[in-house]
Structures are given as structure tokens and as C-alpha cells.
Amino acid sequence: MGKSYERIEGRLRAFIEAQHIFFTATAPLDGEGTVNLSPKGLAGSFAVIDELTVAYLDFAGSNAETIAHLRENGRITLMWCAFDGPPNIVRVHGRGEPVFRDDPRWAGLMRYFPDIDPARHGLRAIIVVTAEKIRDTCGYAVPFMTYEGDRPLHGSRFERETDESLDAYFHKKEHIATSIDGLPGLPLPLPPLPHTV
């Protein structure tokens, strides 16, 4: 039986923070639009900000569907599964907002990710999610899987990019500035990466 929670705290928070991967789901308002589901990983790129707020880093990639959907309607669900230990699935349903490089909140939010070098992965946004519904379910059918480590490929691909070359890369991709369904995606030109202390 699933259980609802008022806050992200205690064992629930510990479970979320211990997982090596989570999934994000978003969709446009148009019922014919494309639902997006994305896996997220990389140690240190997710943070619990407070009992109702979480955030994760949005790195360079070949599309920007999550950003586009959040800019349009803000709806997002995050999901974590236990691939080892006791079975469990946790979902946080809420409202998300992409915080871009030129936002005055950027530096304050980056303090929650001390182990991440933002230049190495082409960091383009910080996704901040305010929880509206928090639930867990059994996860009995989720298989056991072993975590071996983060893949080094994303960092090795994007660490050679400058702000200018990353902006050029985004301009060449069909679904960065505009989503698959034609919604506004990542605002371009890409602002320079702020220096954070």
C-alpha cells in the first residue's frame, strides 16, 4: 500500500539522497503533445533544498523538452526506485522551474552542488521543484541492479566546450531552443557561466 508524506525528511529524504539515478516526467498542455521521460544521474547533481523543495542540475544535451514543458506549465514528477535493499518507489509530484545562468538566484542555488564543476558538463539550468504531493509505493517488481559508477562520457564530451562553442552547439540542435512540439525551450544565446565561489 502506498503512503503519502507531508514533507521530504527523515528516512524518505535519506532514501532519495542515496539513489544513483532518478527519472523526470513532464508533458505539454496539448493532449496531442509529446510526453517526456528522462533519466538523471551523476553523483552530486541532485539536492534536497528544504522539506518541500528539491533541485537538480540540467546539463548539456541534444534537446530541452523538460525545460520547454516547465516554461509552459510547470508540471513535473520525479521518481526514484530502489534497485538494491528493500523495495521502494518514491514520487514527488510538483511544480518545477528552470533557473537559467543569468538568474540572480544561480549562485545561491549552486551552493547546494559543491562537488560539481559546472563548466565540465555544459551546465545550462538548475531545475527547482516544489513538491505538491509526495508518495511511495512498494516497488516489488523493480529488479535488483548493481551500481558500478558514473559514466565519464558526458564530462569528457562537454569539458572541452567554452561558453561560445556550447552556444554554437545548442544553436545547431533542432530541439534546444524549441521543443519537439514547438514550445520555447532553452533561451538562446546562452549567457556566460557565472563565476561562483
Short mmCIF file of C-alpha atoms in Angstrom, two decimals:
data_model
loop_
_atom_site.label_atom_id
_atom_site.label_comp_id
_atom_site.label_asym_id
_atom_site.label_seq_id
_atom_site.Cartn_x
_atom_site.Cartn_y
_atom_site.Cartn_z
CA MET A 1 0.00 0.00 0.00
CA GLY A 2 1.28 3.45 -0.90
CA LYS A 3 1.73 6.16 1.69
CA SER A 4 1.56 9.95 1.38
CA TYR A 5 4.00 12.29 3.08
CA GLU A 6 3.74 15.94 4.05
CA ARG A 7 7.45 16.62 3.81
CA ILE A 8 10.72 15.27 2.44
CA GLU A 9 12.50 14.37 5.67
CA GLY A 10 13.90 11.51 7.73
CA ARG A 11 14.02 8.09 6.08
CA LEU A 12 12.27 9.39 2.96
CA ARG A 13 14.94 12.04 2.40
CA ALA A 14 17.71 9.54 3.16
CA PHE A 15 16.27 7.12 0.58
CA ILE A 16 16.05 9.81 -2.12
CA GLU A 17 19.56 11.07 -1.48
CA ALA A 18 21.02 7.54 -1.56
CA GLN A 19 19.79 6.71 -5.07
CA HIS A 20 22.19 6.92 -8.02
CA ILE A 21 19.50 7.60 -10.62
CA PHE A 22 16.08 9.22 -10.77
CA PHE A 23 13.57 9.94 -13.52
CA THR A 24 11.72 13.09 -14.52
CA ALA A 25 8.40 13.21 -16.35
CA THR A 26 6.81 16.25 -17.96
CA ALA A 27 4.24 16.94 -20.66
CA PRO A 28 2.86 19.90 -22.61
CA LEU A 29 -0.70 21.11 -22.06
CA ASP A 30 -1.68 19.96 -25.55
CA GLY A 31 -3.12 16.46 -25.23
CA GLU A 32 -1.51 15.56 -28.57
CA GLY A 33 1.91 16.77 -27.39
CA THR A 34 4.91 14.62 -26.59
CA VAL A 35 5.28 13.29 -23.05
CA ASN A 36 8.92 13.42 -21.93
CA LEU A 37 10.60 10.96 -19.56
CA SER A 38 14.29 11.39 -18.72
CA PRO A 39 16.80 9.52 -16.55
CA LYS A 40 19.05 11.71 -14.39
CA GLY A 41 22.27 10.72 -12.73
CA LEU A 42 25.78 11.97 -11.93
CA ALA A 43 26.76 11.99 -8.27
CA GLY A 44 26.26 15.37 -6.63
CA SER A 45 23.83 16.78 -9.22
CA PHE A 46 20.68 16.44 -7.06
CA ALA A 47 19.92 18.23 -3.78
CA VAL A 48 17.15 18.49 -1.23
CA ILE A 49 16.86 22.23 -0.57
CA ASP A 50 14.26 22.03 2.19
CA GLU A 51 11.33 19.83 3.24
CA LEU A 52 9.28 20.74 0.16
CA THR A 53 11.91 21.79 -2.37
CA VAL A 54 14.42 19.81 -4.41
CA ALA A 55 16.71 20.79 -7.26
CA TYR A 56 18.86 19.14 -9.88
CA LEU A 57 21.35 20.29 -12.48
CA ASP A 58 20.32 20.29 -16.12
CA PHE A 59 23.36 19.57 -18.28
CA ALA A 60 24.06 19.96 -21.99
CA GLY A 61 22.24 17.55 -24.27
CA SER A 62 20.57 17.31 -27.64
CA ASN A 63 17.12 18.52 -26.58
CA ALA A 64 15.40 20.58 -23.90
CA GLU A 65 11.95 19.03 -23.50
CA THR A 66 11.83 19.29 -19.71
CA ILE A 67 12.76 22.97 -19.83
CA ALA A 68 10.13 23.64 -22.51
CA HIS A 69 7.35 21.89 -20.60
CA LEU A 70 8.24 23.63 -17.34
CA ARG A 71 8.27 27.01 -19.06
CA GLU A 72 4.81 26.29 -20.45
CA ASN A 73 3.02 24.75 -17.46
CA GLY A 74 5.41 23.87 -14.60
CA ARG A 75 4.13 20.30 -14.05
CA ILE A 76 6.73 17.69 -13.20
CA THR A 77 7.03 14.32 -11.47
CA LEU A 78 10.31 12.95 -10.11
CA MET A 79 10.67 9.24 -9.37
CA TRP A 80 13.26 7.18 -7.51
CA CYS A 81 13.40 3.34 -7.41
CA ALA A 82 15.29 1.08 -5.05
CA PHE A 83 17.49 -1.16 -7.19
CA ASP A 84 19.10 -2.63 -4.07
CA GLY A 85 17.97 -3.11 -0.48
CA PRO A 86 14.28 -3.09 0.48
CA PRO A 87 11.86 -2.44 -2.40
CA ASN A 88 10.58 1.13 -2.66
CA ILE A 89 9.45 3.69 -5.21
CA VAL A 90 9.10 7.37 -4.30
CA ARG A 91 7.41 10.00 -6.44
CA VAL A 92 7.41 13.75 -5.91
CA HIS A 93 4.68 15.47 -7.93
CA GLY A 94 5.00 19.22 -8.09
CA ARG A 95 5.82 22.42 -9.89
CA GLY A 96 9.18 22.95 -11.48
CA GLU A 97 11.03 25.97 -12.75
CA PRO A 98 14.23 26.20 -14.78
CA VAL A 99 16.67 28.71 -13.31
CA PHE A 100 19.00 29.89 -16.06
CA ARG A 101 22.59 31.12 -15.94
CA ASP A 102 21.62 34.80 -15.89
CA ASP A 103 19.15 34.42 -13.00
CA PRO A 104 20.22 36.19 -9.76
CA ARG A 105 19.35 33.01 -7.81
CA TRP A 106 22.00 30.98 -9.67
CA ALA A 107 24.91 31.48 -7.26
CA GLY A 108 22.81 30.71 -4.18
CA LEU A 109 21.46 27.51 -5.71
CA MET A 110 24.88 26.33 -6.88
CA ARG A 111 25.98 26.18 -3.24
CA TYR A 112 23.86 23.02 -2.92
CA PHE A 113 26.08 21.26 -5.50
CA PRO A 114 29.62 21.67 -4.10
CA ASP A 115 31.01 18.56 -5.81
CA ILE A 116 30.04 19.58 -9.35
CA ASP A 117 32.26 21.59 -11.67
CA PRO A 118 29.61 23.47 -13.70
CA ALA A 119 31.98 24.09 -16.62
CA ARG A 120 32.78 20.40 -17.08
CA HIS A 121 29.28 19.29 -18.10
CA GLY A 122 27.91 22.27 -20.01
CA LEU A 123 25.53 23.20 -17.21
CA ARG A 124 22.66 25.17 -18.72
CA ALA A 125 19.99 25.34 -15.98
CA ILE A 126 19.10 24.38 -12.43
CA ILE A 127 15.67 22.77 -12.17
CA VAL A 128 13.93 23.70 -8.91
CA VAL A 129 10.88 21.62 -7.92
CA THR A 130 8.35 22.47 -5.23
CA ALA A 131 6.56 19.34 -4.03
CA GLU A 132 2.76 19.29 -4.06
CA LYS A 133 2.27 15.56 -3.49
CA ILE A 134 4.81 13.07 -2.10
CA ARG A 135 4.07 9.34 -2.23
CA ASP A 136 5.78 5.99 -2.05
CA THR A 137 4.73 2.58 -3.34
CA CYS A 138 6.06 -0.93 -2.84
CA GLY A 139 8.39 -1.44 -5.80
CA TYR A 140 8.09 -5.23 -5.53
CA ALA A 141 8.54 -5.69 -9.30
CA VAL A 142 11.62 -3.47 -9.63
CA PRO A 143 14.66 -5.71 -10.31
CA PHE A 144 17.88 -5.76 -8.34
CA MET A 145 20.65 -3.95 -10.20
CA THR A 146 24.17 -3.06 -9.18
CA TYR A 147 25.63 0.44 -9.41
CA GLU A 148 29.16 0.35 -10.82
CA GLY A 149 29.84 4.08 -11.12
CA ASP A 150 29.03 7.18 -13.14
CA ARG A 151 29.90 7.13 -16.84
CA PRO A 152 32.72 9.58 -17.62
CA LEU A 153 31.48 10.24 -21.18
CA HIS A 154 29.33 13.32 -20.53
CA GLY A 155 32.09 15.18 -18.74
CA SER A 156 34.75 14.22 -21.28
CA ARG A 157 32.45 15.34 -24.13
CA PHE A 158 31.49 18.75 -22.76
CA GLU A 159 34.51 19.80 -20.68
CA ARG A 160 36.26 20.99 -23.85
CA GLU A 161 33.44 23.45 -24.65
CA THR A 162 33.62 27.17 -23.95
CA ASP A 163 30.52 29.31 -23.41
CA GLU A 164 30.75 30.37 -27.05
CA SER A 165 31.19 26.89 -28.51
CA LEU A 166 28.44 25.48 -26.28
CA ASP A 167 26.10 28.20 -27.51
CA ALA A 168 27.02 27.30 -31.10
CA TYR A 169 26.35 23.60 -30.33
CA PHE A 170 22.90 24.46 -28.95
CA HIS A 171 22.09 26.61 -31.98
CA LYS A 172 22.81 23.64 -34.27
CA LYS A 173 20.46 21.30 -32.42
CA GLU A 174 16.88 21.27 -33.66
CA HIS A 175 15.19 20.80 -30.27
CA ILE A 176 17.11 23.01 -27.87
CA ALA A 177 15.62 26.48 -28.41
CA THR A 178 12.31 24.91 -29.47
CA SER A 179 10.80 21.65 -28.22
CA ILE A 180 9.64 18.73 -30.36
CA ASP A 181 6.14 20.24 -30.23
CA GLY A 182 7.26 23.80 -30.99
CA LEU A 183 7.32 25.20 -27.45
CA PRO A 184 10.04 27.66 -26.33
CA GLY A 185 12.93 25.67 -24.87
CA LEU A 186 16.34 26.85 -23.71
CA PRO A 187 16.65 30.63 -24.19
CA LEU A 188 19.50 31.44 -26.57
CA PRO A 189 22.04 32.93 -26.87
CA LEU A 190 23.41 31.06 -23.86
CA PRO A 191 24.57 33.51 -21.17
CA PRO A 192 28.14 33.07 -19.87
CA LEU A 193 28.53 30.67 -16.96
CA PRO A 194 28.60 32.78 -13.78
CA HIS A 195 31.64 32.51 -11.56
CA THR A 196 30.57 31.06 -8.22
CA VAL A 197 32.54 30.90 -5.01
#
